[in-house]
C-alpha cells in the first residue's frame, strides 16, 4: 500500500485506548524515497497538537544532530514512532499498545523500504533490535535484520536530561551518515 493511502487509514485508527486521548495521530513524515528511517517512541504534547513527529524540544535537538550529519527529514530521512498516538503524561507506551500499533510501522517499512533503520531511544531499540538492548552499551552498533541495517542511539530527551552523552550521540549520527555513504546512498 502506498504511504499516503496508509496514512489516511491510520488517521482513523481506534485499535487501542491511546486513540481516545489523542488530538492528532502522528503518522510520520519525511523525504520521499528516503533510504534511512528513524523510529522514536511516541508523540509528546507538541507532536500530538501538531500531528508531526519530533517537533518539541527533543525534535529540535534531533534536527541539529541530523543536520550535522547531512541528514534531514526534508532531504533524506523518514521519521516515525513506535506508537502513533500520545501516551498520557508522556509515559512509555505499554507493550500491548506497541503490539496494537506495530502493524502500522511494519506497513511503513514495507512502503518505504529503508536500507537503514535508526532506533531513537530504548523503547524502539528493545522492540525492533532486541529485548535486552542497552543503549549505553550498544548505541552506534549496526546489526543486520532481514536485509536492513539497524542501529540504536540515545533518545534526544535523554541527552537533554544528561548532556554528558551528547558527544556519543553525535558520533552515532555521523556513523549513520558514513554507513549510508558506504552503501552508496546519496545524501
Ligand atoms: N519523542 C519521540 O519519541 N517521538 C516524538 O515524535 C517526539 C518525542
XYZ file of N, CA, C and O and ligand atoms in Angstrom:
756
model
N 0.840 -1.204 0.000
C 0.000 0.000 0.000
C 0.875 1.254 0.000
O 1.913 1.288 0.635
N 0.457 2.234 -0.726
C 1.227 3.480 -0.755
C 1.148 4.196 0.587
O 0.151 4.101 1.301
N 2.175 4.984 0.851
C 2.270 5.665 2.144
C 1.076 6.601 2.388
O 0.528 6.648 3.483
N 0.678 7.315 1.346
C -0.414 8.288 1.524
C -1.726 7.590 1.856
O -2.514 8.041 2.685
N -1.928 6.442 1.223
C -3.149 5.675 1.466
C -3.132 5.094 2.888
O -4.133 5.098 3.607
N -1.946 4.631 3.259
C -1.738 4.072 4.594
C -2.012 5.136 5.669
O -2.671 4.878 6.671
N -1.513 6.312 5.411
C -1.693 7.410 6.369
C -3.177 7.725 6.550
O -3.657 7.894 7.667
N -3.888 7.765 5.456
C -5.323 8.062 5.511
C -6.030 7.073 6.437
O -6.869 7.433 7.252
N -5.661 5.787 6.295
C -6.269 4.738 7.128
C -5.850 4.899 8.577
O -6.659 4.765 9.504
N -4.559 5.165 8.777
C -4.016 5.257 10.133
C -4.667 6.398 10.908
O -4.899 6.298 12.113
N -4.984 7.483 10.206
C -5.561 8.649 10.881
C -6.919 8.326 11.509
O -7.402 9.051 12.367
N -7.518 7.224 11.064
C -8.834 6.839 11.610
C -8.729 5.712 12.636
O -9.741 5.229 13.149
N -7.498 5.279 12.932
C -7.316 4.088 13.770
C -7.857 4.277 15.185
O -7.630 5.300 15.824
N -8.592 3.249 15.645
C -9.051 3.249 17.047
C -8.796 1.888 17.665
O -9.584 1.394 18.468
N -7.662 1.276 17.274
C -7.383 -0.084 17.741
C -7.020 -0.148 19.216
O -7.153 -1.181 19.848
N -6.465 0.946 19.758
C -6.065 0.867 21.165
C -6.537 2.097 21.937
O -6.907 3.108 21.347
N -6.531 2.011 23.252
C -7.089 3.098 24.078
C -6.373 4.444 23.896
O -6.960 5.482 24.178
N -5.113 4.427 23.414
C -4.408 5.708 23.235
C -5.148 6.605 22.241
O -5.055 7.829 22.299
N -5.897 5.984 21.346
C -6.615 6.770 20.332
C -7.644 7.695 20.987
O -7.951 8.764 20.450
N -8.147 7.289 22.138
C -9.205 8.072 22.807
C -8.689 9.404 23.347
O -9.437 10.363 23.458
N -7.406 9.441 23.673
C -6.875 10.654 24.291
C -6.139 11.578 23.328
O -5.645 12.629 23.718
N -6.098 11.204 22.067
C -5.245 11.985 21.154
C -5.956 13.233 20.620
O -7.175 13.276 20.517
N -5.126 14.236 20.268
C -5.621 15.359 19.477
C -5.439 14.996 18.012
O -6.357 15.128 17.209
N -4.221 14.528 17.677
C -3.916 14.097 16.312
C -3.137 12.792 16.325
O -2.332 12.550 17.225
N -3.348 11.988 15.305
C -2.463 10.850 15.052
C -1.162 11.434 14.499
O -1.191 12.361 13.694
N -0.035 10.869 14.981
C 1.250 11.293 14.417
C 1.762 10.127 13.574
O 2.423 9.217 14.086
N 1.427 10.138 12.315
C 1.742 9.015 11.437
C 3.239 8.933 11.146
O 3.854 7.874 11.247
N 3.827 10.083 10.818
C 5.247 10.129 10.449
C 5.410 11.077 9.285
O 4.426 11.460 8.651
N 6.660 11.462 9.026
C 6.895 12.344 7.879
C 8.342 12.232 7.434
O 9.219 11.810 8.204
N 8.586 12.617 6.218
C 9.960 12.593 5.746
C 10.047 12.740 4.251
O 9.047 12.993 3.579
N 11.281 12.571 3.773
C 11.551 12.772 2.359
C 11.040 11.588 1.546
O 11.237 10.438 1.936
N 10.399 11.875 0.422
C 10.010 10.777 -0.467
C 11.275 10.064 -0.937
O 12.267 10.704 -1.251
N 11.234 8.741 -0.911
C 12.412 7.985 -1.364
C 13.508 7.859 -0.322
O 14.602 7.392 -0.635
N 13.234 8.278 0.909
C 14.248 8.181 1.976
C 14.705 6.734 2.135
O 13.885 5.815 2.133
N 16.005 6.550 2.277
C 16.551 5.199 2.484
C 16.914 4.987 3.955
O 17.374 3.917 4.350
N 16.751 6.031 4.744
C 17.055 5.954 6.169
C 15.771 6.286 6.924
O 15.119 7.298 6.649
N 15.422 5.400 7.859
C 14.199 5.633 8.617
C 14.521 5.675 10.103
O 15.308 4.873 10.603
N 13.942 6.622 10.798
C 14.128 6.770 12.240
C 12.849 6.342 12.944
O 11.753 6.673 12.475
N 13.003 5.605 14.043
C 11.815 5.211 14.796
C 11.974 5.658 16.249
O 12.848 5.162 16.972
N 11.155 6.618 16.659
C 11.150 7.097 18.041
C 10.204 6.275 18.890
O 9.893 5.110 18.572
N 9.726 6.901 19.935
C 8.932 6.179 20.923
C 7.433 6.429 20.682
O 6.685 5.518 20.344
N 7.040 7.676 20.819
C 5.643 8.040 20.619
C 5.530 9.543 20.720
O 6.462 10.203 21.185
N 4.409 10.090 20.267
C 4.249 11.539 20.286
C 4.223 12.102 21.706
O 3.711 11.456 22.620
N 4.796 13.284 21.874
C 4.636 14.045 23.108
C 3.563 15.095 22.901
O 2.792 15.032 21.933
N 3.533 16.072 23.784
C 2.459 17.074 23.740
C 2.460 17.866 22.420
O 1.418 18.010 21.772
N 3.628 18.372 22.047
C 3.690 19.198 20.831
C 3.362 18.391 19.581
O 2.693 18.880 18.667
N 3.843 17.154 19.569
C 3.597 16.290 18.422
C 2.103 15.992 18.298
O 1.532 16.021 17.205
N 1.482 15.740 19.445
C 0.042 15.463 19.472
C -0.749 16.669 18.959
O -1.724 16.530 18.227
N -0.302 17.857 19.343
C -1.016 19.076 18.930
C -0.830 19.357 17.439
O -1.746 19.824 16.775
N 0.373 19.035 16.934
C 0.651 19.371 15.529
C 0.470 18.213 14.553
O 0.443 18.422 13.340
N 0.404 16.991 15.083
C 0.282 15.825 14.194
C 1.563 15.515 13.451
O 1.542 14.860 12.401
N 2.712 15.978 13.995
C 4.009 15.741 13.344
C 4.996 15.184 14.369
O 4.963 15.588 15.535
N 5.907 14.283 13.928
C 6.859 13.680 14.868
C 7.996 14.642 15.232
O 8.418 15.455 14.392
N 8.482 14.516 16.426
C 9.681 15.242 16.875
C 9.665 16.731 16.505
O 10.525 17.201 15.740
N 8.691 17.442 17.048
C 8.636 18.891 16.808
C 8.811 19.702 18.093
O 8.817 20.925 18.059
N 8.955 19.014 19.236
C 9.182 19.729 20.501
C 10.669 19.926 20.753
O 11.471 19.945 19.809
N 11.039 20.036 22.014
C 12.460 20.291 22.352
C 13.360 19.149 21.881
O 14.439 19.377 21.363
N 12.900 17.922 22.098
C 13.679 16.757 21.626
C 13.867 16.823 20.126
O 14.945 16.510 19.606
N 12.812 17.190 19.442
C 12.849 17.255 17.983
C 13.840 18.287 17.489
O 14.532 18.073 16.485
N 13.916 19.402 18.200
C 14.874 20.436 17.789
C 16.304 19.917 17.907
O 17.141 20.158 17.041
N 16.554 19.174 19.003
C 17.895 18.607 19.167
C 18.150 17.526 18.108
O 19.228 17.461 17.517
N 17.136 16.714 17.858
C 17.287 15.679 16.827
C 17.625 16.317 15.479
O 18.531 15.860 14.776
N 16.907 17.374 15.132
C 17.170 18.040 13.849
C 18.610 18.570 13.779
O 19.221 18.567 12.719
N 19.136 19.018 14.924
C 20.527 19.505 14.944
C 21.508 18.366 14.685
O 22.462 18.519 13.917
N 21.276 17.233 15.353
C 22.134 16.058 15.115
C 22.080 15.678 13.635
O 23.106 15.410 13.009
N 20.865 15.637 13.098
C 20.695 15.226 11.705
C 21.434 16.173 10.775
O 22.158 15.750 9.874
N 21.262 17.451 11.030
C 21.871 18.448 10.153
C 23.397 18.294 10.134
O 24.024 18.374 9.076
N 23.968 18.037 11.298
C 25.429 17.885 11.391
C 25.908 16.669 10.597
O 27.075 16.571 10.239
N 24.990 15.740 10.333
C 25.364 14.518 9.616
C 24.825 14.502 8.181
O 24.679 13.430 7.585
N 24.540 15.669 7.648
C 23.999 15.790 6.280
C 22.655 15.085 6.112
O 22.323 14.598 5.030
N 21.909 14.995 7.188
C 20.616 14.315 7.125
C 19.511 15.309 7.491
O 19.751 16.243 8.255
N 18.338 15.103 6.947
C 17.186 15.912 7.366
C 15.901 15.253 6.883
O 15.918 14.496 5.910
N 14.818 15.571 7.577
C 13.525 14.997 7.187
C 13.053 15.574 5.845
O 12.237 14.997 5.168
N 13.565 16.716 5.468
C 13.182 17.311 4.181
C 13.911 16.607 3.026
O 13.381 16.478 1.939
N 15.139 16.187 3.324
C 16.032 15.733 2.251
C 16.152 14.218 2.112
O 16.079 13.676 1.021
N 16.355 13.519 3.230
C 16.764 12.116 3.058
C 16.415 11.155 4.191
O 16.887 10.021 4.184
N 15.642 11.567 5.172
C 15.204 10.585 6.174
C 13.680 10.652 6.357
O 13.049 11.664 6.059
N 13.144 9.533 6.850
C 11.725 9.478 7.209
C 11.657 9.193 8.711
O 12.414 8.356 9.222
N 10.781 9.900 9.407
C 10.693 9.763 10.863
C 9.319 9.229 11.275
O 8.284 9.777 10.876
N 9.337 8.153 12.066
C 8.082 7.598 12.590
C 8.287 7.252 14.064
O 9.372 7.467 14.625
N 7.265 6.739 14.678
C 7.331 6.342 16.089
C 6.760 4.943 16.287
O 6.010 4.445 15.442
N 7.091 4.327 17.434
C 6.524 3.010 17.759
C 5.009 3.102 17.890
O 4.298 2.222 17.436
N 4.529 4.126 18.584
C 3.076 4.316 18.667
C 2.719 5.682 18.075
O 3.475 6.638 18.191
N 1.576 5.705 17.425
C 1.189 6.897 16.660
C 0.331 7.875 17.452
O 0.010 8.957 16.948
N -0.078 7.488 18.648
C -0.894 8.384 19.479
C -0.189 8.618 20.813
O 0.511 7.735 21.321
N -0.378 9.801 21.371
C 0.353 10.198 22.574
C -0.076 9.413 23.812
O -1.250 9.424 24.174
N 0.873 8.778 24.486
C 0.550 8.164 25.773
C 0.315 9.264 26.811
O 0.991 10.293 26.773
N -0.644 9.063 27.740
C -0.936 10.090 28.726
C 0.306 10.491 29.521
O 1.108 9.621 29.898
N 0.457 11.764 29.750
C 1.585 12.330 30.508
C 2.943 11.846 29.993
O 3.902 11.730 30.763
N 3.012 11.529 28.726
C 4.272 11.094 28.089
C 4.890 9.851 28.722
O 6.100 9.659 28.652
N 4.052 9.001 29.331
C 4.622 7.754 29.865
C 5.067 6.872 28.705
O 4.702 7.097 27.552
N 5.887 5.843 29.026
C 6.306 4.901 27.992
C 5.070 4.194 27.429
O 4.165 3.838 28.195
N 5.055 3.962 26.116
C 3.950 3.156 25.584
C 4.029 1.732 26.146
O 5.116 1.161 26.246
N 2.878 1.191 26.543
C 2.858 -0.169 27.115
C 3.092 -1.186 26.000
O 2.752 -0.922 24.843
N 3.654 -2.370 26.379
C 3.881 -3.408 25.356
C 2.616 -3.717 24.554
O 2.685 -3.887 23.334
N 1.469 -3.749 25.217
C 0.247 -4.098 24.468
C -0.158 -2.974 23.512
O -0.715 -3.222 22.442
N 0.152 -1.736 23.873
C -0.131 -0.619 22.956
C 0.802 -0.693 21.751
O 0.385 -0.467 20.608
N 2.057 -1.046 22.016
C 3.009 -1.185 20.903
C 2.576 -2.312 19.971
O 2.665 -2.187 18.751
N 2.100 -3.421 20.560
C 1.668 -4.559 19.735
C 0.503 -4.177 18.842
O 0.418 -4.574 17.692
N -0.428 -3.379 19.397
C -1.606 -2.998 18.619
C -1.263 -1.976 17.537
O -2.008 -1.804 16.580
N -0.151 -1.291 17.699
C 0.225 -0.240 16.741
C 1.254 -0.704 15.710
O 1.406 -0.078 14.664
N 1.944 -1.812 15.999
C 3.144 -2.118 15.203
C 2.848 -2.458 13.734
O 3.697 -2.287 12.880
N 1.626 -2.890 13.452
C 1.306 -3.176 12.044
C 1.404 -1.915 11.177
O 1.750 -2.004 10.000
N 1.113 -0.758 11.773
C 1.266 0.490 11.005
C 2.732 0.718 10.664
O 3.073 1.097 9.551
N 3.586 0.473 11.648
C 5.025 0.657 11.430
C 5.539 -0.352 10.393
O 6.309 0.002 9.500
N 5.095 -1.592 10.520
C 5.515 -2.618 9.547
C 5.096 -2.215 8.141
O 5.863 -2.374 7.181
N 3.902 -1.691 8.021
C 3.423 -1.255 6.701
C 4.241 -0.061 6.212
O 4.509 0.063 5.011
N 4.660 0.792 7.129
C 5.539 1.907 6.729
C 6.876 1.377 6.219
O 7.389 1.845 5.203
N 7.444 0.377 6.934
C 8.704 -0.239 6.473
C 8.532 -0.779 5.052
O 9.388 -0.623 4.196
N 7.391 -1.435 4.829
C 7.130 -2.062 3.538
C 7.002 -1.025 2.425
O 7.466 -1.224 1.302
N 6.358 0.075 2.754
C 6.159 1.123 1.736
C 7.454 1.883 1.460
O 7.748 2.246 0.325
N 8.232 2.123 2.510
C 9.433 2.959 2.368
C 10.654 2.134 1.960
O 11.504 2.601 1.236
N 10.696 0.907 2.411
C 11.827 0.011 2.177
C 13.173 0.661 2.502
O 14.051 0.828 1.638
N 13.359 1.067 3.770
C 14.619 1.708 4.157
C 15.779 0.712 4.123
O 15.581 -0.486 4.317
N 16.995 1.211 3.877
C 18.198 0.373 3.962
C 18.762 0.421 5.378
O 19.448 -0.492 5.823
N 18.500 1.548 6.063
C 18.992 1.721 7.429
C 17.813 2.163 8.313
O 17.058 3.058 7.943
N 17.688 1.513 9.462
C 16.675 1.938 10.441
C 17.408 2.342 11.719
O 18.180 1.551 12.276
N 17.179 3.567 12.163
C 17.782 4.026 13.413
C 16.700 4.061 14.489
O 15.693 4.759 14.350
N 16.924 3.280 15.539
C 16.006 3.277 16.671
C 16.425 4.406 17.607
O 17.533 4.393 18.147
N 15.543 5.366 17.759
C 15.865 6.539 18.570
C 15.340 6.284 19.985
O 14.162 6.470 20.266
N 16.245 5.795 20.829
C 15.886 5.510 22.217
C 15.611 4.045 22.492
O 15.482 3.214 21.577
N 15.534 3.752 23.783
C 15.411 2.378 24.272
C 14.141 1.672 23.803
O 14.166 0.482 23.448
N 13.022 2.388 23.813
C 11.744 1.724 23.537
C 11.733 1.057 22.158
O 11.420 -0.136 22.036
N 12.108 1.801 21.131
C 12.081 1.197 19.790
C 13.242 0.218 19.609
O 13.090 -0.807 18.942
N 14.400 0.505 20.223
C 15.536 -0.418 20.086
C 15.194 -1.772 20.708
O 15.515 -2.823 20.148
N 14.537 -1.760 21.859
C 14.206 -3.044 22.507
C 13.130 -3.802 21.745
O 13.123 -5.027 21.718
N 12.249 -3.082 21.096
C 11.186 -3.769 20.346
C 11.688 -4.258 18.990
O 11.297 -5.324 18.522
N 12.579 -3.473 18.360
C 12.956 -3.783 16.972
C 14.313 -4.478 16.837
O 14.543 -5.212 15.888
N 15.231 -4.232 17.786
C 16.557 -4.864 17.681
C 16.663 -6.065 18.610
O 16.981 -7.164 18.193
N 16.375 -5.874 19.882
C 16.452 -6.988 20.826
C 15.914 -6.560 22.179
O 16.176 -5.440 22.632
N 15.192 -7.471 22.828
C 14.500 -7.145 24.080
C 15.465 -6.689 25.172
O 15.089 -5.938 26.076
N 16.736 -7.143 25.075
C 17.681 -6.754 26.128
C 18.638 -5.658 25.666
O 19.709 -5.475 26.250
N 18.250 -4.938 24.632
C 19.108 -3.863 24.117
C 19.388 -2.826 25.196
O 18.485 -2.350 25.871
N 20.661 -2.492 25.369
C 21.059 -1.447 26.326
C 21.685 -0.289 25.555
O 22.749 -0.462 24.956
N 21.031 0.847 25.582
C 21.503 1.989 24.793
C 22.925 2.376 25.191
O 23.781 2.610 24.333
N 23.196 2.394 26.499
C 24.524 2.828 26.955
C 25.637 1.907 26.443
O 26.736 2.357 26.177
N 25.308 0.619 26.290
C 26.324 -0.344 25.857
C 26.358 -0.546 24.343
O 27.409 -0.800 23.772
N 25.198 -0.488 23.708
C 25.119 -0.929 22.307
C 24.833 0.187 21.303
O 24.696 -0.084 20.111
N 24.747 1.428 21.794
C 24.457 2.523 20.862
C 25.543 2.571 19.776
O 26.722 2.303 20.038
N 25.111 2.875 18.571
C 26.074 3.024 17.474
C 26.470 1.732 16.778
O 27.167 1.762 15.767
N 26.020 0.584 17.301
C 26.363 -0.701 16.661
C 25.319 -1.052 15.588
O 24.122 -1.056 15.882
N 25.789 -1.373 14.414
C 24.861 -1.774 13.347
C 24.678 -3.286 13.366
O 25.657 -4.029 13.486
N 23.442 -3.718 13.279
C 23.171 -5.155 13.138
C 22.230 -5.343 11.958
O 21.360 -4.501 11.720
N 22.440 -6.435 11.213
C 21.573 -6.653 10.069
C 20.406 -7.541 10.460
O 20.570 -8.557 11.134
N 19.209 -7.092 10.056
C 17.998 -7.893 10.321
C 17.160 -7.865 9.061
O 16.766 -6.784 8.612
N 16.875 -9.014 8.512
C 16.079 -9.116 7.279
C 16.584 -8.187 6.175
O 15.796 -7.510 5.515
N 17.890 -8.125 6.041
C 18.461 -7.320 4.954
C 18.513 -5.820 5.216
O 18.866 -5.051 4.336
N 18.127 -5.417 6.421
C 18.142 -3.984 6.757
C 19.146 -3.774 7.891
O 19.208 -4.568 8.828
N 19.928 -2.700 7.800
C 20.863 -2.397 8.887
C 20.142 -1.611 9.967
O 19.509 -0.591 9.682
N 20.247 -2.104 11.191
C 19.553 -1.453 12.306
C 20.572 -0.955 13.323
O 21.561 -1.623 13.604
N 20.269 0.184 13.880
C 21.164 0.752 14.904
C 20.308 1.472 15.949
O 19.259 2.013 15.617
N 20.761 1.431 17.189
C 20.059 2.149 18.246
C 20.931 3.281 18.774
O 22.149 3.130 18.859
N 20.312 4.393 19.095
C 21.066 5.503 19.680
C 20.262 6.149 20.815
O 19.125 5.767 21.082
N 20.903 7.104 21.445
C 20.260 7.807 22.555
C 19.038 8.586 22.068
O 19.045 9.165 20.984
N 18.015 8.613 22.897
C 16.871 9.488 22.613
C 17.297 10.918 22.941
O 17.935 11.146 23.976
N 16.957 11.888 22.085
C 17.361 13.271 22.396
C 16.833 13.765 23.747
O 17.497 14.585 24.396
N 15.702 13.245 24.191
C 15.194 13.649 25.518
C 16.166 13.198 26.609
O 16.357 13.895 27.622
N 16.802 12.047 26.400
C 17.784 11.550 27.373
C 19.033 12.434 27.362
O 19.658 12.650 28.399
N 19.371 12.941 26.192
C 20.534 13.846 26.080
C 20.223 15.177 26.774
O 21.091 15.765 27.418
N 18.984 15.624 26.633
C 18.605 16.872 27.303
C 18.684 16.700 28.817
O 19.064 17.624 29.540
N 18.367 15.504 29.287
C 18.458 15.231 30.735
C 19.903 15.033 31.169
O 20.279 15.400 32.270
N 20.698 14.417 30.315
C 22.087 14.135 30.653
C 23.019 14.470 29.477
O 23.364 13.602 28.680
N 23.419 15.739 29.388
C 24.227 16.193 28.239
C 25.583 15.506 28.139
O 26.250 15.636 27.105
N 25.987 14.746 29.158
C 27.264 14.025 29.075
C 27.326 13.085 27.881
O 28.406 12.759 27.398
N 26.170 12.622 27.426
C 26.150 11.661 26.322
C 26.031 12.311 24.944
O 25.859 11.612 23.944
N 26.114 13.625 24.917
C 25.892 14.332 23.656
C 26.934 13.957 22.585
O 26.576 13.721 21.422
N 28.187 13.912 22.992
C 29.250 13.572 22.034
C 29.040 12.177 21.453
O 29.232 11.952 20.260
N 28.662 11.254 22.327
C 28.449 9.869 21.884
C 27.281 9.806 20.902
O 27.347 9.104 19.880
N 26.226 10.560 21.190
C 25.066 10.570 20.291
C 25.461 11.177 18.946
O 25.104 10.662 17.876
N 26.216 12.237 19.025
C 26.690 12.912 17.820
C 27.480 11.929 16.940
O 27.266 11.834 15.724
N 28.353 11.170 17.578
C 29.165 10.177 16.846
C 28.262 9.129 16.186
O 28.535 8.676 15.065
N 27.187 8.746 16.869
C 26.261 7.760 16.280
C 25.653 8.292 14.979
O 25.526 7.559 13.997
N 25.262 9.573 14.992
C 24.638 10.132 13.788
C 25.650 10.259 12.653
O 25.318 10.050 11.483
N 26.902 10.557 13.006
C 27.937 10.586 11.962
C 28.162 9.184 11.403
O 28.407 9.008 10.203
N 28.043 8.187 12.271
C 28.191 6.796 11.815
C 27.058 6.413 10.863
O 27.271 5.639 9.921
N 25.871 6.962 11.088
C 24.751 6.701 10.170
C 25.087 7.294 8.792
O 24.922 6.645 7.754
N 25.592 8.513 8.810
C 25.984 9.162 7.551
C 27.036 8.317 6.822
O 26.919 8.038 5.630
N 28.063 7.892 7.574
C 29.150 7.123 6.949
C 28.642 5.786 6.403
O 29.043 5.347 5.330
N 27.767 5.154 7.167
C 27.211 3.865 6.719
C 26.375 4.059 5.452
O 26.446 3.255 4.521
N 25.616 5.140 5.421
C 24.800 5.426 4.236
C 25.707 5.589 3.013
O 25.448 5.015 1.949
N 26.770 6.330 3.191
C 27.712 6.544 2.068
C 28.328 5.229 1.630
O 28.457 4.948 0.439
N 28.683 4.399 2.620
C 29.270 3.088 2.332
C 28.308 2.249 1.486
O 28.729 1.484 0.622
N 27.015 2.417 1.737
C 26.012 1.634 0.995
C 25.675 2.281 -0.342
O 24.830 1.787 -1.085
N 26.301 3.411 -0.618
C 26.024 4.093 -1.889
C 24.735 4.899 -1.887
O 24.199 5.225 -2.942
N 24.233 5.208 -0.683
C 23.020 6.028 -0.588
C 23.438 7.489 -0.767
O 24.322 7.980 -0.074
N 22.795 8.154 -1.689
C 23.113 9.572 -1.916
C 22.456 10.433 -0.857
O 21.268 10.307 -0.611
N 23.253 11.310 -0.250
C 22.676 12.157 0.815
C 22.512 13.591 0.330
O 23.127 14.028 -0.591
N 9.723 11.670 21.309
C 9.531 10.627 20.493
O 9.981 9.522 20.746
N 8.850 10.833 19.370
C 8.356 12.014 19.024
O 7.759 12.118 17.959
C 8.579 13.093 19.899
C 9.258 12.893 21.043
